[in-house]
Amino acid sequence: AAVAVAKLAADASSTDTEENAMPNIVGLSAGTAHLPQLMGGDGLPIWEATSSAAYILENYGSVIPKNKLFIETTSYDTISNAYFARTSHADVAGWRNILVVTSEFHMDRSKAIFDWVFQAPVVVDGQPITPPYSLSYMATENVGLSQEAIESRVQHEQKGAKNIREKISMEYTSLRDIWRFLTQKHDFYSASKLVDRAKRADEVQGQSNDKGSSALKESYGAN
């Protein structure tokens, strides 16, 4: 999962209060497409972004005001992380300077995706309008995973980053194109694909797990 730290386009002026000058923090992700959704005792989903927010509040609640903490609970992969971070938060709130924080093994693919999505122009009357975003990145150490899980995930990430840079970002260049990709091609956002997925649910549960698949799932949080 990634966390986006965002500020308004204008830097904090001398008249800003300390709280207003503090950047906003957005925890990203509903969960992962690689594992079943985590459910709470009340039968409702526990979003991955909610867990991130809980950690921040429990450990840094004394210094981070609650009104500076946000969550995005629509995305299930990094492409949708970036898309919904932009369309649900940054575009609306006027945040322009974005710091993306994620694990070291996940950073290269995250950068490829966030650069692509946040630089995608909006086309108005046939004319592309370049978005005014400035993105920075911070990687955290790969902790809490076995070496096997990290190696499996690194291979997965390298293939994904290559696919983004050399294929997907070349084909889907505007923000509307990315919306079209998500709603027509993506397994978790295309209506027809979601219906097909639901119909195959029993078959998916019966699929075997080889060693490589288990290591990759561990990197996404499987026990």
Tab-separated table of C-alpha atoms in Angstrom:
chain	number	residue	atom	x	y	z
A	1	ALA	CA	0.000	0.000	0.000
A	2	ALA	CA	1.046	3.573	-0.487
A	3	VAL	CA	0.539	6.748	1.488
A	4	ALA	CA	0.323	10.111	-0.226
A	5	VAL	CA	1.425	13.229	1.624
A	6	ALA	CA	0.036	16.320	-0.081
A	7	LYS	CA	0.222	20.098	0.136
A	8	LEU	CA	-1.617	22.893	-1.639
A	9	ALA	CA	-0.022	24.463	-4.678
A	10	ALA	CA	1.132	27.534	-2.769
A	11	ASP	CA	3.702	27.005	-0.049
A	12	ALA	CA	2.589	27.897	3.448
A	13	SER	CA	2.871	31.640	3.969
A	14	SER	CA	3.907	33.403	7.138
A	15	THR	CA	0.234	34.012	7.912
A	16	ASP	CA	-0.615	30.295	7.948
A	17	THR	CA	-1.188	28.648	11.266
A	18	GLU	CA	1.026	25.690	12.146
A	19	GLU	CA	-1.878	23.308	11.558
A	20	ASN	CA	-2.711	24.762	8.137
A	21	ALA	CA	0.935	24.528	7.095
A	22	MET	CA	1.037	20.818	7.933
A	23	PRO	CA	0.681	18.539	4.883
A	24	ASN	CA	-2.305	16.288	4.424
A	25	ILE	CA	-1.863	12.514	4.662
A	26	VAL	CA	-3.914	10.086	2.580
A	27	GLY	CA	-3.867	6.366	3.324
A	28	LEU	CA	-4.547	4.493	0.102
A	29	SER	CA	-6.277	1.220	-0.763
A	30	ALA	CA	-9.350	-0.833	0.033
A	31	GLY	CA	-7.288	-4.011	-0.050
A	32	THR	CA	-5.543	-6.223	-2.589
A	33	ALA	CA	-6.818	-8.232	-5.524
A	34	HIS	CA	-4.464	-11.047	-4.482
A	35	LEU	CA	-6.197	-11.951	-1.204
A	36	PRO	CA	-9.739	-12.110	0.206
A	37	GLN	CA	-11.024	-8.899	1.774
A	38	LEU	CA	-10.329	-8.603	5.508
A	39	MET	CA	-13.661	-8.531	7.346
A	40	GLY	CA	-14.483	-7.134	10.772
A	41	GLY	CA	-16.540	-8.749	13.502
A	42	ASP	CA	-19.550	-6.694	12.370
A	43	GLY	CA	-19.428	-8.359	8.952
A	44	LEU	CA	-18.204	-5.202	7.208
A	45	PRO	CA	-14.866	-4.786	5.375
A	46	ILE	CA	-11.813	-3.444	7.154
A	47	TRP	CA	-10.176	-1.306	4.499
A	48	GLU	CA	-6.402	-1.344	4.210
A	49	ALA	CA	-6.397	2.454	4.322
A	50	THR	CA	-8.353	2.310	7.591
A	51	SER	CA	-5.592	0.190	9.113
A	52	SER	CA	-3.014	2.736	7.944
A	53	ALA	CA	-5.025	5.566	9.471
A	54	ALA	CA	-5.406	3.647	12.738
A	55	TYR	CA	-1.635	3.163	12.946
A	56	ILE	CA	-1.002	6.865	12.329
A	57	LEU	CA	-3.574	7.979	14.901
A	58	GLU	CA	-2.357	5.522	17.536
A	59	ASN	CA	1.315	6.405	17.110
A	60	TYR	CA	1.257	10.039	15.955
A	61	GLY	CA	-2.169	11.273	16.977
A	62	SER	CA	-0.668	13.805	19.362
A	63	VAL	CA	1.129	15.650	16.537
A	64	ILE	CA	-1.058	14.973	13.478
A	65	PRO	CA	-4.499	16.625	13.622
A	66	LYS	CA	-7.384	14.352	12.669
A	67	ASN	CA	-8.509	16.788	9.990
A	68	LYS	CA	-5.180	16.296	8.194
A	69	LEU	CA	-5.686	12.556	7.804
A	70	PHE	CA	-7.714	11.108	4.938
A	71	ILE	CA	-8.313	7.676	3.440
A	72	GLU	CA	-9.063	6.369	-0.035
A	73	THR	CA	-11.012	3.100	0.036
A	74	THR	CA	-11.802	2.399	-3.620
A	75	SER	CA	-8.521	1.028	-4.974
A	76	TYR	CA	-7.289	-2.554	-5.114
A	77	ASP	CA	-3.967	-2.098	-6.903
A	78	THR	CA	-1.357	0.569	-7.573
A	79	ILE	CA	-2.962	1.915	-10.752
A	80	SER	CA	-6.217	2.540	-8.930
A	81	ASN	CA	-4.249	3.838	-5.897
A	82	ALA	CA	-2.903	6.609	-8.106
A	83	TYR	CA	-6.110	7.199	-10.066
A	84	PHE	CA	-8.377	7.569	-7.036
A	85	ALA	CA	-5.774	9.507	-5.035
A	86	ARG	CA	-5.843	12.033	-7.846
A	87	THR	CA	-9.544	12.068	-8.779
A	88	SER	CA	-11.051	11.640	-5.292
A	89	HIS	CA	-8.632	13.866	-3.389
A	90	ALA	CA	-5.898	15.866	-5.142
A	91	ASP	CA	-7.947	17.219	-8.067
A	92	VAL	CA	-10.776	18.237	-5.750
A	93	ALA	CA	-8.781	19.568	-2.790
A	94	GLY	CA	-6.237	21.482	-4.860
A	95	TRP	CA	-3.267	19.512	-3.556
A	96	ARG	CA	-0.382	19.917	-5.970
A	97	ASN	CA	2.833	18.825	-4.231
A	98	ILE	CA	2.618	15.085	-3.598
A	99	LEU	CA	5.017	12.808	-1.722
A	100	VAL	CA	4.351	9.097	-2.311
A	101	VAL	CA	5.570	6.775	0.449
A	102	THR	CA	5.732	3.015	-0.062
A	103	SER	CA	7.969	-0.020	0.457
A	104	GLU	CA	11.343	-0.187	-1.265
A	105	PHE	CA	10.415	-3.273	-3.305
A	106	HIS	CA	7.288	-1.484	-4.530
A	107	MET	CA	8.839	1.895	-5.314
A	108	ASP	CA	9.910	1.564	-8.951
A	109	ARG	CA	6.504	0.370	-10.159
A	110	SER	CA	4.760	2.929	-7.931
A	111	LYS	CA	6.822	5.721	-9.462
A	112	ALA	CA	6.060	4.519	-12.993
A	113	ILE	CA	2.336	4.467	-12.209
A	114	PHE	CA	2.013	7.679	-10.201
A	115	ASP	CA	4.095	9.627	-12.749
A	116	TRP	CA	1.852	8.300	-15.536
A	117	VAL	CA	-1.476	8.965	-13.785
A	118	PHE	CA	-0.630	12.344	-12.256
A	119	GLN	CA	0.907	13.623	-15.501
A	120	ALA	CA	-2.022	12.443	-17.629
A	121	PRO	CA	-3.715	15.491	-19.155
A	122	VAL	CA	-7.406	16.261	-19.049
A	123	VAL	CA	-8.699	16.855	-22.578
A	124	VAL	CA	-11.089	19.828	-22.869
A	125	ASP	CA	-12.574	20.742	-26.262
A	126	GLY	CA	-9.965	18.577	-27.907
A	127	GLN	CA	-7.073	20.302	-26.162
A	128	PRO	CA	-4.939	18.509	-23.537
A	129	ILE	CA	-4.491	20.440	-20.297
A	130	THR	CA	-1.343	19.457	-18.441
A	131	PRO	CA	-1.987	18.825	-14.729
A	132	PRO	CA	-0.029	21.036	-12.282
A	133	TYR	CA	1.382	18.260	-10.096
A	134	SER	CA	4.854	17.914	-8.611
A	135	LEU	CA	5.592	14.411	-7.303
A	136	SER	CA	8.333	13.173	-4.971
A	137	TYR	CA	8.957	9.684	-3.611
A	138	MET	CA	10.174	8.122	-0.362
A	139	ALA	CA	10.891	4.406	0.057
A	140	THR	CA	10.636	2.562	3.360
A	141	GLU	CA	12.716	-0.498	4.262
A	142	ASN	CA	11.494	-3.975	3.343
A	143	VAL	CA	10.645	-5.210	6.837
A	144	GLY	CA	8.287	-7.895	8.091
A	145	LEU	CA	8.657	-10.236	5.111
A	146	SER	CA	10.742	-13.328	4.452
A	147	GLN	CA	13.561	-13.040	1.920
A	148	GLU	CA	11.674	-15.449	-0.323
A	149	ALA	CA	8.596	-13.228	-0.275
A	150	ILE	CA	10.668	-10.125	-1.067
A	151	GLU	CA	12.430	-11.836	-3.977
A	152	SER	CA	9.126	-13.080	-5.391
A	153	ARG	CA	7.586	-9.629	-5.090
A	154	VAL	CA	10.602	-7.907	-6.665
A	155	GLN	CA	10.250	-10.109	-9.756
A	156	HIS	CA	6.535	-9.337	-9.891
A	157	GLU	CA	7.201	-5.603	-9.518
A	158	GLN	CA	9.864	-5.523	-12.245
A	159	LYS	CA	7.515	-7.124	-14.763
A	160	GLY	CA	4.730	-4.742	-13.772
A	161	ALA	CA	6.900	-1.615	-14.044
A	162	LYS	CA	8.108	-2.672	-17.489
A	163	ASN	CA	4.520	-3.258	-18.635
A	164	ILE	CA	3.457	0.183	-17.387
A	165	ARG	CA	6.343	2.080	-18.980
A	166	GLU	CA	6.486	0.256	-22.294
A	167	LYS	CA	2.851	-0.614	-22.950
A	168	ILE	CA	-0.012	0.639	-20.792
A	169	SER	CA	1.128	4.258	-20.340
A	170	MET	CA	1.826	4.461	-24.073
A	171	GLU	CA	-1.695	3.324	-24.961
A	172	TYR	CA	-3.693	5.177	-22.302
A	173	THR	CA	-2.306	8.703	-22.263
A	174	SER	CA	-5.071	10.990	-20.943
A	175	LEU	CA	-6.988	10.836	-17.666
A	176	ARG	CA	-10.099	9.806	-19.599
A	177	ASP	CA	-8.067	7.020	-21.252
A	178	ILE	CA	-7.054	5.742	-17.811
A	179	TRP	CA	-10.696	5.853	-16.704
A	180	ARG	CA	-11.563	3.847	-19.818
A	181	PHE	CA	-8.830	1.328	-19.023
A	182	LEU	CA	-10.139	0.858	-15.491
A	183	THR	CA	-13.819	0.602	-16.385
A	184	GLN	CA	-13.371	-1.608	-19.465
A	185	LYS	CA	-10.189	-3.645	-18.954
A	186	HIS	CA	-9.529	-3.879	-15.208
A	187	ASP	CA	-10.743	-6.991	-13.366
A	188	PHE	CA	-11.898	-4.958	-10.341
A	189	TYR	CA	-13.589	-2.020	-12.095
A	190	SER	CA	-15.134	-3.430	-15.275
A	191	ALA	CA	-18.790	-4.338	-14.606
A	192	SER	CA	-18.723	-7.381	-16.888
A	193	LYS	CA	-15.421	-8.642	-15.466
A	194	LEU	CA	-16.717	-8.277	-11.905
A	195	VAL	CA	-19.807	-10.298	-12.805
A	196	ASP	CA	-17.632	-13.002	-14.378
A	197	ARG	CA	-15.370	-12.982	-11.318
A	198	ALA	CA	-18.330	-13.503	-8.996
A	199	LYS	CA	-19.542	-16.425	-11.090
A	200	ARG	CA	-16.091	-18.039	-10.926
A	201	ALA	CA	-15.696	-17.537	-7.171
A	202	ASP	CA	-15.936	-21.230	-6.316
A	203	GLU	CA	-13.417	-22.157	-9.005
A	204	VAL	CA	-10.959	-19.505	-7.796
A	205	GLN	CA	-11.159	-20.838	-4.235
A	206	GLY	CA	-10.296	-24.301	-5.500
A	207	GLN	CA	-7.136	-23.276	-7.347
A	208	SER	CA	-3.891	-24.789	-6.091
A	209	ASN	CA	-1.177	-22.706	-4.480
A	210	ASP	CA	2.339	-23.430	-5.653
A	211	LYS	CA	5.384	-22.281	-3.702
A	212	GLY	CA	5.944	-19.182	-5.860
A	213	SER	CA	2.313	-18.142	-5.559
A	214	SER	CA	2.400	-18.542	-1.776
A	215	ALA	CA	5.527	-16.374	-1.509
A	216	LEU	CA	3.936	-13.656	-3.623
A	217	LYS	CA	0.759	-13.748	-1.526
A	218	GLU	CA	2.882	-13.436	1.616
A	219	SER	CA	4.259	-10.180	0.214
A	220	TYR	CA	0.668	-8.905	0.024
A	221	GLY	CA	-0.070	-9.810	3.647
A	222	ALA	CA	-1.110	-13.478	3.633
A	223	ASN	CA	-0.264	-15.434	6.772
